[in-house]
mmCIF file of N, CA and C in Angstrom:
data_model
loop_
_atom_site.group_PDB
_atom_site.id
_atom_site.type_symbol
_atom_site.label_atom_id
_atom_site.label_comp_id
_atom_site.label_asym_id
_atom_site.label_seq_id
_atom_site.Cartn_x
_atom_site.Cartn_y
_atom_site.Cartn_z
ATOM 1 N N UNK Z 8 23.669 10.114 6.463
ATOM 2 C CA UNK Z 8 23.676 9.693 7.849
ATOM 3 C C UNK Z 8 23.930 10.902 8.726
ATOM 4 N N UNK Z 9 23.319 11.168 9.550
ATOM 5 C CA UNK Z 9 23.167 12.098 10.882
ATOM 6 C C UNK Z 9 24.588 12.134 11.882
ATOM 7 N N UNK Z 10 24.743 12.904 12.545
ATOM 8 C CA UNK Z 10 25.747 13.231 13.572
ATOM 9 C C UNK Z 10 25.575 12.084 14.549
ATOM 10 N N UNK Z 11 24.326 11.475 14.863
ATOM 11 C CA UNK Z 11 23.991 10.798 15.787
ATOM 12 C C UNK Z 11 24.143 9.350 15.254
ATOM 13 N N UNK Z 12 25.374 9.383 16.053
ATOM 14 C CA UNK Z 12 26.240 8.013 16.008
ATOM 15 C C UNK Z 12 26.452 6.632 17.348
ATOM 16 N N UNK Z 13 25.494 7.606 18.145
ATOM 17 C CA UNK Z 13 26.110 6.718 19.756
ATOM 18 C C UNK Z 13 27.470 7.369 20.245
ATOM 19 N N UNK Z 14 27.674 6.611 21.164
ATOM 20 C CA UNK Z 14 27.900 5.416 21.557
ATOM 21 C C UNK Z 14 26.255 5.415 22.494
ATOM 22 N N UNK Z 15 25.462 4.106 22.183
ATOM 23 C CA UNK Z 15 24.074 3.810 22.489
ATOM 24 C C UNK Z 15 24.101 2.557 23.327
ATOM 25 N N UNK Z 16 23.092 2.492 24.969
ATOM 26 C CA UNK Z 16 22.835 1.727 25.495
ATOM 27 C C UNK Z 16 22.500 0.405 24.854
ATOM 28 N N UNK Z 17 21.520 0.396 23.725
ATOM 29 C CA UNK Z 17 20.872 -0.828 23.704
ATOM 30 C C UNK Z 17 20.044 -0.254 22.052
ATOM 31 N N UNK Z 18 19.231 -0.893 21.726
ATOM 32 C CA UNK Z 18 18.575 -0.996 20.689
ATOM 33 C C UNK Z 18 17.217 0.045 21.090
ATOM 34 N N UNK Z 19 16.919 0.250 22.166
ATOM 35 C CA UNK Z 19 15.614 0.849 22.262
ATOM 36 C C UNK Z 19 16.632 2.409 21.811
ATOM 37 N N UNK Z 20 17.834 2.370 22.843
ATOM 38 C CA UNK Z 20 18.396 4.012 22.785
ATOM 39 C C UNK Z 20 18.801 4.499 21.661
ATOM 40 N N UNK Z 21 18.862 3.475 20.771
ATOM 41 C CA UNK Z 21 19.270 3.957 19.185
ATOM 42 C C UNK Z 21 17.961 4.109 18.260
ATOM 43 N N UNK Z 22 17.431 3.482 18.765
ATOM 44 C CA UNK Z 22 15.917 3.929 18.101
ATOM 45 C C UNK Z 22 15.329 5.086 18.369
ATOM 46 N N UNK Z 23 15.401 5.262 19.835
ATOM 47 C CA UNK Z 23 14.147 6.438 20.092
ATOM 48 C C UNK Z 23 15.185 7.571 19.698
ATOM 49 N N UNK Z 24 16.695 7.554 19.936
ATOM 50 C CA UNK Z 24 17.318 8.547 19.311
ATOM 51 C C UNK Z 24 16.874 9.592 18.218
ATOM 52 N N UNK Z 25 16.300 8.732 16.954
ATOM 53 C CA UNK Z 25 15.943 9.050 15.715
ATOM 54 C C UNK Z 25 14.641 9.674 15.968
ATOM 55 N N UNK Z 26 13.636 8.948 16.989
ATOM 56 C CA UNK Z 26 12.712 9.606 17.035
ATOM 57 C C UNK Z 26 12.119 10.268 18.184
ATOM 58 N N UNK Z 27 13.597 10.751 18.659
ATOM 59 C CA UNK Z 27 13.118 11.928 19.731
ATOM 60 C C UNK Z 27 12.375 13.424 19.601
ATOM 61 N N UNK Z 28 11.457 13.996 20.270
ATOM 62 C CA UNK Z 28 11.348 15.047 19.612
ATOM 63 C C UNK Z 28 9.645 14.741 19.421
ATOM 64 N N UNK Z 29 8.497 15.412 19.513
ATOM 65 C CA UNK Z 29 7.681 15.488 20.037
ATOM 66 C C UNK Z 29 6.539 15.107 18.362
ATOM 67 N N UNK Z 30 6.861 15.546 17.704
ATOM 68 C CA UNK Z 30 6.615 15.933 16.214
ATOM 69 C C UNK Z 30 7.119 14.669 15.019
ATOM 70 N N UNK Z 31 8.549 14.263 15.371
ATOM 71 C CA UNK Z 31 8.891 13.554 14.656
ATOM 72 C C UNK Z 31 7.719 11.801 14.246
ATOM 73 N N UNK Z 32 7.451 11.172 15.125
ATOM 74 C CA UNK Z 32 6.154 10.429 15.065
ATOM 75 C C UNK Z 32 5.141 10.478 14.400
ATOM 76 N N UNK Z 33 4.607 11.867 14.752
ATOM 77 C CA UNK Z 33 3.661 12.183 14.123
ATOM 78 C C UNK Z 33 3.833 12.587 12.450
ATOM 79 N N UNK Z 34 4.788 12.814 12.267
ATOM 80 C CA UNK Z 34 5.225 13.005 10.891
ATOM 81 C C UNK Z 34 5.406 11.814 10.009
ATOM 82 N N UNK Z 35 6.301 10.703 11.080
ATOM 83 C CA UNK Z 35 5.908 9.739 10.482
ATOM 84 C C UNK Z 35 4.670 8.556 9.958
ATOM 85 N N UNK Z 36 3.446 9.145 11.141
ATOM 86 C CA UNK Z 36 2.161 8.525 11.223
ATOM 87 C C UNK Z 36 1.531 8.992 9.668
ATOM 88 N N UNK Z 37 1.768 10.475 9.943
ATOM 89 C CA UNK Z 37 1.223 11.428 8.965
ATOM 90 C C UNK Z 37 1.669 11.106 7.027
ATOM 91 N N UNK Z 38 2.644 10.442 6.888
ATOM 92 C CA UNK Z 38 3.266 10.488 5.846
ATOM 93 C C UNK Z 38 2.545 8.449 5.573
ATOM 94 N N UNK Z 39 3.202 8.005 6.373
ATOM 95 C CA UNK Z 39 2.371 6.605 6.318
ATOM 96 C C UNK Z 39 0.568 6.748 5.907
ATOM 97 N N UNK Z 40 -0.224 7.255 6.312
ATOM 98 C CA UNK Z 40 -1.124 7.684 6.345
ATOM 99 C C UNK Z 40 -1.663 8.095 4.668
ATOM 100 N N UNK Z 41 -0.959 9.191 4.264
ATOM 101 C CA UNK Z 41 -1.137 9.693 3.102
ATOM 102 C C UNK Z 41 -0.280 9.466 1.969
ATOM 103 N N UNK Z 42 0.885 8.972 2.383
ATOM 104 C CA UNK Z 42 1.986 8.957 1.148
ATOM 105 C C UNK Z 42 3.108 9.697 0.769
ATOM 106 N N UNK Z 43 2.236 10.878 0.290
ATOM 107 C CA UNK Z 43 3.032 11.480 0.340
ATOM 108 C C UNK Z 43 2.442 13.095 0.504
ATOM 109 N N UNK Z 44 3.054 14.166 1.075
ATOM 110 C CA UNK Z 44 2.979 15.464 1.798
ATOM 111 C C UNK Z 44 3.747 16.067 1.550
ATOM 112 N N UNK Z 45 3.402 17.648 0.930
ATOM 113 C CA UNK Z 45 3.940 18.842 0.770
ATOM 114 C C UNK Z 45 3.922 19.484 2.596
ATOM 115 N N UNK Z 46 4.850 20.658 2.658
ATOM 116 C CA UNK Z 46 5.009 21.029 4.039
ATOM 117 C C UNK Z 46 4.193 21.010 4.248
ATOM 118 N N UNK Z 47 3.485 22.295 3.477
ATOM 119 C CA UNK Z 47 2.233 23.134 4.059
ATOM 120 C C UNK Z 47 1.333 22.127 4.587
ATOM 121 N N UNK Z 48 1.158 21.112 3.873
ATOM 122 C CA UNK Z 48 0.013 19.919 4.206
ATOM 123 C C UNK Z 48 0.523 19.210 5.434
ATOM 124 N N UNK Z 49 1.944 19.126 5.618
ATOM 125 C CA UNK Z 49 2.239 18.509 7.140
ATOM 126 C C UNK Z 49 2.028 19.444 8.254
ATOM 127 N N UNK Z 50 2.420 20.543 7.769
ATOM 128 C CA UNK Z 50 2.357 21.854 9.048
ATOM 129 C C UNK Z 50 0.498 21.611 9.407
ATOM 130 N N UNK Z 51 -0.305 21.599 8.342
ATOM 131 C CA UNK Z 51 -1.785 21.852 9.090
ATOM 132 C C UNK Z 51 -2.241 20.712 9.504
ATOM 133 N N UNK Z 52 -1.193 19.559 9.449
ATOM 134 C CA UNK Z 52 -2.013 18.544 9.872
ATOM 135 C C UNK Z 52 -1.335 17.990 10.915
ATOM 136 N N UNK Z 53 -0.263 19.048 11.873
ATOM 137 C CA UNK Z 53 0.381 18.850 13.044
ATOM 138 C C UNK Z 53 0.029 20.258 13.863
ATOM 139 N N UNK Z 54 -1.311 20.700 14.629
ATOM 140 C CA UNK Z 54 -1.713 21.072 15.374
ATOM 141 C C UNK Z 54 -0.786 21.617 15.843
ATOM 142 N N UNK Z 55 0.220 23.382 15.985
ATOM 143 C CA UNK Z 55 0.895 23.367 16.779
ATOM 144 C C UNK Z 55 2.049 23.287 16.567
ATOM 145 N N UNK Z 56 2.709 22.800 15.704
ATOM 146 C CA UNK Z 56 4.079 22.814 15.209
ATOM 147 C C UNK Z 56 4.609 24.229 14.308
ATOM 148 N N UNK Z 57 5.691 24.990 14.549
ATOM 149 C CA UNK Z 57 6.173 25.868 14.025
ATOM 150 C C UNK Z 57 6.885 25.270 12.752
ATOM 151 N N UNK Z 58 6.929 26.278 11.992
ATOM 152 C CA UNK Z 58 7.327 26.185 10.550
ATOM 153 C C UNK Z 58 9.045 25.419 11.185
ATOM 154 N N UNK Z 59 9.687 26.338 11.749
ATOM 155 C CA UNK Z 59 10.956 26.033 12.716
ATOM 156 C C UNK Z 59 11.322 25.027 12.704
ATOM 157 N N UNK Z 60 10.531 24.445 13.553
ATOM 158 C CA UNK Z 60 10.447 22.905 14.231
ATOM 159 C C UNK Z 60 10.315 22.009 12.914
ATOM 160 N N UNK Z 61 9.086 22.129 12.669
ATOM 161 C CA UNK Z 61 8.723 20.861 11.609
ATOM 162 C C UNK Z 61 10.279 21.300 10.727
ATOM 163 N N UNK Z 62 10.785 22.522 9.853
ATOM 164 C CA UNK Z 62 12.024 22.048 9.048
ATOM 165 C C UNK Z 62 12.676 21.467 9.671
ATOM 166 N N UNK Z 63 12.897 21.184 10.787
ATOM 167 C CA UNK Z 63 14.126 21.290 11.718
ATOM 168 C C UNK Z 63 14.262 19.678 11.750
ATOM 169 N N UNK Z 64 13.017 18.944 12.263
ATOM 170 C CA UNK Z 64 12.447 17.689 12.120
ATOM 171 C C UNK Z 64 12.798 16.866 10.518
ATOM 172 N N UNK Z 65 12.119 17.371 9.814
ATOM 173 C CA UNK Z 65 12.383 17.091 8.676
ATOM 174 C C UNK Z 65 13.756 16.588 7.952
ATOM 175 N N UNK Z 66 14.624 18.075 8.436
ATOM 176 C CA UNK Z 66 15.945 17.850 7.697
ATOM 177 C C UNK Z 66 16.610 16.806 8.350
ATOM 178 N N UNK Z 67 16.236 16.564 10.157
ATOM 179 C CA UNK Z 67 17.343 15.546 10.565
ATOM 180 C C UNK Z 67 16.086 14.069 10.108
ATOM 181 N N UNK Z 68 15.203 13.816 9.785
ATOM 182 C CA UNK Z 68 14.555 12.555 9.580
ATOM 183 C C UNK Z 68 15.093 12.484 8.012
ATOM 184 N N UNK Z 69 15.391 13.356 7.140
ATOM 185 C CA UNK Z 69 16.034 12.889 6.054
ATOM 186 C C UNK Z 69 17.415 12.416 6.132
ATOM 187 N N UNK Z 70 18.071 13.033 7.088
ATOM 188 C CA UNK Z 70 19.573 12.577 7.737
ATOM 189 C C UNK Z 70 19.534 11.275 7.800
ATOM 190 N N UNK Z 71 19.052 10.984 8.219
ATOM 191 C CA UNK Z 71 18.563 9.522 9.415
ATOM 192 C C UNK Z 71 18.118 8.409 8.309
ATOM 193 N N UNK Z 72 17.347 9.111 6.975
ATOM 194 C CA UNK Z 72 17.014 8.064 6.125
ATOM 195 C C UNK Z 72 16.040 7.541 6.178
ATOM 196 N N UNK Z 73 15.220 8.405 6.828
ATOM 197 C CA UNK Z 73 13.863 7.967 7.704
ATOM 198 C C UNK Z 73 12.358 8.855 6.516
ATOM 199 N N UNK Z 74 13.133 9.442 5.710
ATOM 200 C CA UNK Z 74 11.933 9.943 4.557
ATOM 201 C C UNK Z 74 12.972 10.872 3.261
ATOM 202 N N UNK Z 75 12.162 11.040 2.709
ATOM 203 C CA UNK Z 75 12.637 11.691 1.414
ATOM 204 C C UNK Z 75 12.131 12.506 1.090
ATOM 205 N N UNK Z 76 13.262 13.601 0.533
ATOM 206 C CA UNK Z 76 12.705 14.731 0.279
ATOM 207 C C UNK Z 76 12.531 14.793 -1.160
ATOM 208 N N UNK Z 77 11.807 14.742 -2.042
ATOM 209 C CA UNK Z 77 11.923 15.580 -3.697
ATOM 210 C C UNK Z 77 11.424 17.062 -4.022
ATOM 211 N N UNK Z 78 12.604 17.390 -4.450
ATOM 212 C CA UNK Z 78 12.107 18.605 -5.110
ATOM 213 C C UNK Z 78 12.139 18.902 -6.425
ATOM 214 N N UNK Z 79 11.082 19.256 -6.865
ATOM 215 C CA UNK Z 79 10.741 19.924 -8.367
ATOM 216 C C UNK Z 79 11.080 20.935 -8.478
ATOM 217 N N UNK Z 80 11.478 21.580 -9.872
ATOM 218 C CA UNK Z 80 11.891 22.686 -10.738
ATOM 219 C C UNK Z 80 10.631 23.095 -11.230
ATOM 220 N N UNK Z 81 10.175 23.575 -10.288
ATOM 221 C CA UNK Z 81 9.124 24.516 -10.140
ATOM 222 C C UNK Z 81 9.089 26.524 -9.863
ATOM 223 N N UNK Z 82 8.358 27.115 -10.450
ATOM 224 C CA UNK Z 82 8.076 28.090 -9.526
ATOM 225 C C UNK Z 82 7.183 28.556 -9.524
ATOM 226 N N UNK Z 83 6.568 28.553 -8.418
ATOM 227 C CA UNK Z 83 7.421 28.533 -6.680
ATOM 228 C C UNK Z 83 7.684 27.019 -6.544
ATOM 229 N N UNK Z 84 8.889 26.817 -6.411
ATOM 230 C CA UNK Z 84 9.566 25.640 -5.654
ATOM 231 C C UNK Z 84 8.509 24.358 -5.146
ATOM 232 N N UNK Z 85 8.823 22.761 -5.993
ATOM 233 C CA UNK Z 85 7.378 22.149 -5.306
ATOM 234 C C UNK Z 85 8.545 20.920 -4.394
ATOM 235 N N UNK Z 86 8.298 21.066 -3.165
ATOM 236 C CA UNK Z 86 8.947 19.861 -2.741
ATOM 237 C C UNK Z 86 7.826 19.127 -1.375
ATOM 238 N N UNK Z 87 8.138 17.743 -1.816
ATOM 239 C CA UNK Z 87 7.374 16.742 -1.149
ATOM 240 C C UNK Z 87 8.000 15.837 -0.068
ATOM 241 N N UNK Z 88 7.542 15.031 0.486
ATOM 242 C CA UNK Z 88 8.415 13.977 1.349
ATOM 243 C C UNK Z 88 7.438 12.728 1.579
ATOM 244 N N UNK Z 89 8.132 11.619 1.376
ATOM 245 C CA UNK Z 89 7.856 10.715 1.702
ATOM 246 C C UNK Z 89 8.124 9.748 2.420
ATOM 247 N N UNK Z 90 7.871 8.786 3.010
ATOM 248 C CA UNK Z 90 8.885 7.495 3.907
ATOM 249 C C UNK Z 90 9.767 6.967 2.918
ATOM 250 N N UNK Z 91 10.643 6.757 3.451
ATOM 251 C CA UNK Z 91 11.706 5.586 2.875
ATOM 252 C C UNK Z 91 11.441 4.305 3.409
ATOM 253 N N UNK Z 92 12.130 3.189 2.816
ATOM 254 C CA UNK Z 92 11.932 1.864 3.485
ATOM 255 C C UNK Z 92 11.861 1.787 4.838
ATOM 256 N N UNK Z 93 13.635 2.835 5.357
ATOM 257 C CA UNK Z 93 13.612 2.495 6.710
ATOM 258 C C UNK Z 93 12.190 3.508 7.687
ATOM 259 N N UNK Z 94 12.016 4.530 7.252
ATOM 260 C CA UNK Z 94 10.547 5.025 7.874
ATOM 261 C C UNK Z 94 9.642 4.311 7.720
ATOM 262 N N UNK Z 95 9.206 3.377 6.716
ATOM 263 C CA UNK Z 95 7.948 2.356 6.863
ATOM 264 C C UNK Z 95 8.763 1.141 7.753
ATOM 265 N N UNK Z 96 9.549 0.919 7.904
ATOM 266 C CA UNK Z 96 9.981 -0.095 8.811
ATOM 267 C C UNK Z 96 9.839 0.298 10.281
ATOM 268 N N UNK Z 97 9.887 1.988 10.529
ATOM 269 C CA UNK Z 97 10.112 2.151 11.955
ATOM 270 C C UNK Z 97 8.822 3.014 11.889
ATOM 271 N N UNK Z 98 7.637 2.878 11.439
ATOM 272 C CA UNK Z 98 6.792 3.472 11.654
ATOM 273 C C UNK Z 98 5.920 1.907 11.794
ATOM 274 N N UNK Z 99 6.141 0.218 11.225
ATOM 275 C CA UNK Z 99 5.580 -0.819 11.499
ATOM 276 C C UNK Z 99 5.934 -1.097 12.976
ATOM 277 N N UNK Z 100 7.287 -0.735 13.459
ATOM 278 C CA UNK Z 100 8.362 -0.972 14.842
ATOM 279 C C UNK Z 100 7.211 -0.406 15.991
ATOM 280 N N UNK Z 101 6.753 1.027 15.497
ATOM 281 C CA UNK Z 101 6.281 1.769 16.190
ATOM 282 C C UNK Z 101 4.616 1.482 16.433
ATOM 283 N N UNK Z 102 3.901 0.973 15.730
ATOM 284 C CA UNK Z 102 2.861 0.525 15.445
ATOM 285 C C UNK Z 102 2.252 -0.161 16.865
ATOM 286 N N UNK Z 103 2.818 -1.301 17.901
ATOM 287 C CA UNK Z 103 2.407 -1.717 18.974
ATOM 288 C C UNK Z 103 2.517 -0.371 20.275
ATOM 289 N N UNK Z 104 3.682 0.514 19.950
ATOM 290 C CA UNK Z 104 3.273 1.689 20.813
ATOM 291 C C UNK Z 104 2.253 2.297 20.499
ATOM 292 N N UNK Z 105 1.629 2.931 19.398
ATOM 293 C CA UNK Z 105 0.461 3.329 19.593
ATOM 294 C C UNK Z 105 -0.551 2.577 19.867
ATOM 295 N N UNK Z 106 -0.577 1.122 19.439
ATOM 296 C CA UNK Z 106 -1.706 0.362 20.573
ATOM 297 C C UNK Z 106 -1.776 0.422 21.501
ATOM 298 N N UNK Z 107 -0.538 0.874 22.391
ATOM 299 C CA UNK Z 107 -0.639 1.131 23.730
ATOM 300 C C UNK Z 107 -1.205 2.681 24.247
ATOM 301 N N UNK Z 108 -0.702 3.149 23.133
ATOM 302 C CA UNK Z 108 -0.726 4.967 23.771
ATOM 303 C C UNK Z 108 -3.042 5.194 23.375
ATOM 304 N N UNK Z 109 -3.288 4.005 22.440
ATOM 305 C CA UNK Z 109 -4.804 4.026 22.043
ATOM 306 C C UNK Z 109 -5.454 3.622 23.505
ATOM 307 N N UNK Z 110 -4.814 2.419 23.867
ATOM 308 C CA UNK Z 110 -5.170 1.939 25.139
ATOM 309 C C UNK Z 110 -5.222 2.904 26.166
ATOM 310 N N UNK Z 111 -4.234 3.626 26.654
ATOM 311 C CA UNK Z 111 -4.054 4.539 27.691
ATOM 312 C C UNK Z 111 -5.252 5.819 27.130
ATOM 313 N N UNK Z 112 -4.985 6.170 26.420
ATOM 314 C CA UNK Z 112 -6.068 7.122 26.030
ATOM 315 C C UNK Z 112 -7.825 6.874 26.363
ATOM 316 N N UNK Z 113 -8.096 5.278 26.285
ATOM 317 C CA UNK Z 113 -8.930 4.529 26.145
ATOM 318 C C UNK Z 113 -9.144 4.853 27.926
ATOM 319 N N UNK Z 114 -7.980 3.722 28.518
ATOM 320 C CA UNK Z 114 -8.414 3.953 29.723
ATOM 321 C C UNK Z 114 -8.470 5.097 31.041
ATOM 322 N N UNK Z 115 -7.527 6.382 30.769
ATOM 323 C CA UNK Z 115 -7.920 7.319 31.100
ATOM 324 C C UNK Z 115 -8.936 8.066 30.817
ATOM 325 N N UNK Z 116 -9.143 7.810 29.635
ATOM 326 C CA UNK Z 116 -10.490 8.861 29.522
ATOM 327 C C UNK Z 116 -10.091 10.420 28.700
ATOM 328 N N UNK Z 117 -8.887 10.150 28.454
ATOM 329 C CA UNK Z 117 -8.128 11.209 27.685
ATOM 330 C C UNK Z 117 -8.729 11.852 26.288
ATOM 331 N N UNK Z 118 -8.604 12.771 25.581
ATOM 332 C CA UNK Z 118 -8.958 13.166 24.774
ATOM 333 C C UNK Z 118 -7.763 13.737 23.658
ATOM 334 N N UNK Z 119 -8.322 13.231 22.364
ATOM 335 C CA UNK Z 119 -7.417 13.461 21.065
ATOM 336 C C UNK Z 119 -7.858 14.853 20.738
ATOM 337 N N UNK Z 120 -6.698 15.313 20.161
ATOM 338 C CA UNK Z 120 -7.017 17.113 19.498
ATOM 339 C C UNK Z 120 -7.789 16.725 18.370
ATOM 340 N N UNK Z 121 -8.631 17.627 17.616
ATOM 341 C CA UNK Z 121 -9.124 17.486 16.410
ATOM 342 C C UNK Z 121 -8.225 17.995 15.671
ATOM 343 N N UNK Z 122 -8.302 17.278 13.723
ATOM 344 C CA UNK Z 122 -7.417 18.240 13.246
ATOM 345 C C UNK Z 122 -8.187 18.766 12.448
ATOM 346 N N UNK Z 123 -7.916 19.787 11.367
ATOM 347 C CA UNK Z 123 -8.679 20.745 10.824
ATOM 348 C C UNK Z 123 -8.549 19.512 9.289
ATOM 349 N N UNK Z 124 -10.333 19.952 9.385
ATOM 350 C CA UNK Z 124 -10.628 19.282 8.064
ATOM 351 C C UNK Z 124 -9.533 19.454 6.995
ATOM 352 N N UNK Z 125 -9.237 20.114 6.459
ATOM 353 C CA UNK Z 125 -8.579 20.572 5.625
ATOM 354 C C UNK Z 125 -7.203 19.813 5.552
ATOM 355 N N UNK Z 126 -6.408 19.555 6.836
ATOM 356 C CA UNK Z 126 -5.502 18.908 6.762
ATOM 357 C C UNK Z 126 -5.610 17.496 6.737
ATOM 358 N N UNK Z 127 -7.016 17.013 7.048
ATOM 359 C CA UNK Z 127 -7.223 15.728 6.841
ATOM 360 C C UNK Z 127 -7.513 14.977 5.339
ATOM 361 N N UNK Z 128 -7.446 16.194 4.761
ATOM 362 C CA UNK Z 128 -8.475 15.563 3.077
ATOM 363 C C UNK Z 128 -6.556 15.064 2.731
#
């Protein structure tokens, strides 16, 4: 469990708590999506994110209980991450916001980044 304890307004403020932070979402979209992801494979398939950031992300979404880390006795070192229950629970939570954020995109006229093939396979 994380430092981030409240004291919290309401249920939305304890939620978005966990997933404040610009990257964190998308990590969780990203992992729902595929399963499971080595860094390197999350870093190219987040447009823009520093090595920095994404650990930084990472270590507090494992705090939080929000994914899992395994690492193998490997070398070079193999470690993966996946959702945990509660990340597939708050990535289903999250699911009607991106219907909305599809919508807005829809009706502005906005445009999605591409991502690089490579991070999509």
């Amino acid at each position: 469990m994380s430092g981030r304890r409240g004291p919290y307004i309401c249920g939305i403020d304890a939620a978005l708590d966990v997933v404040s932070g610009k990257w964190k979402g998308l990590v969780l979209w990203e992992l729902h999506a595929h399963g499971v992801r080595r860094f390197g494979e999350l870093r190219r398939a987040l447009p823009g994110v520093s090595e920095k950031m994404l650990t930084q992300h990472l270590r507090q979404m494992e705090e939080d209980g929000l994914i899992h880390r395994e690492i193998y006795a490997e070398v070079p070192p193999k470690v993966e991450y996946s959702l945990t229950d509660a990340g597939v629970a708050l990535n289903e939570a999250l699911r009607p916001l991106g219907d909305w954020g599809r919508e807005r995109l829809r009706r502005n006229g906005l445009r999605v980044v591409e991502v690089p093939e490579a991070a999509a396979s």
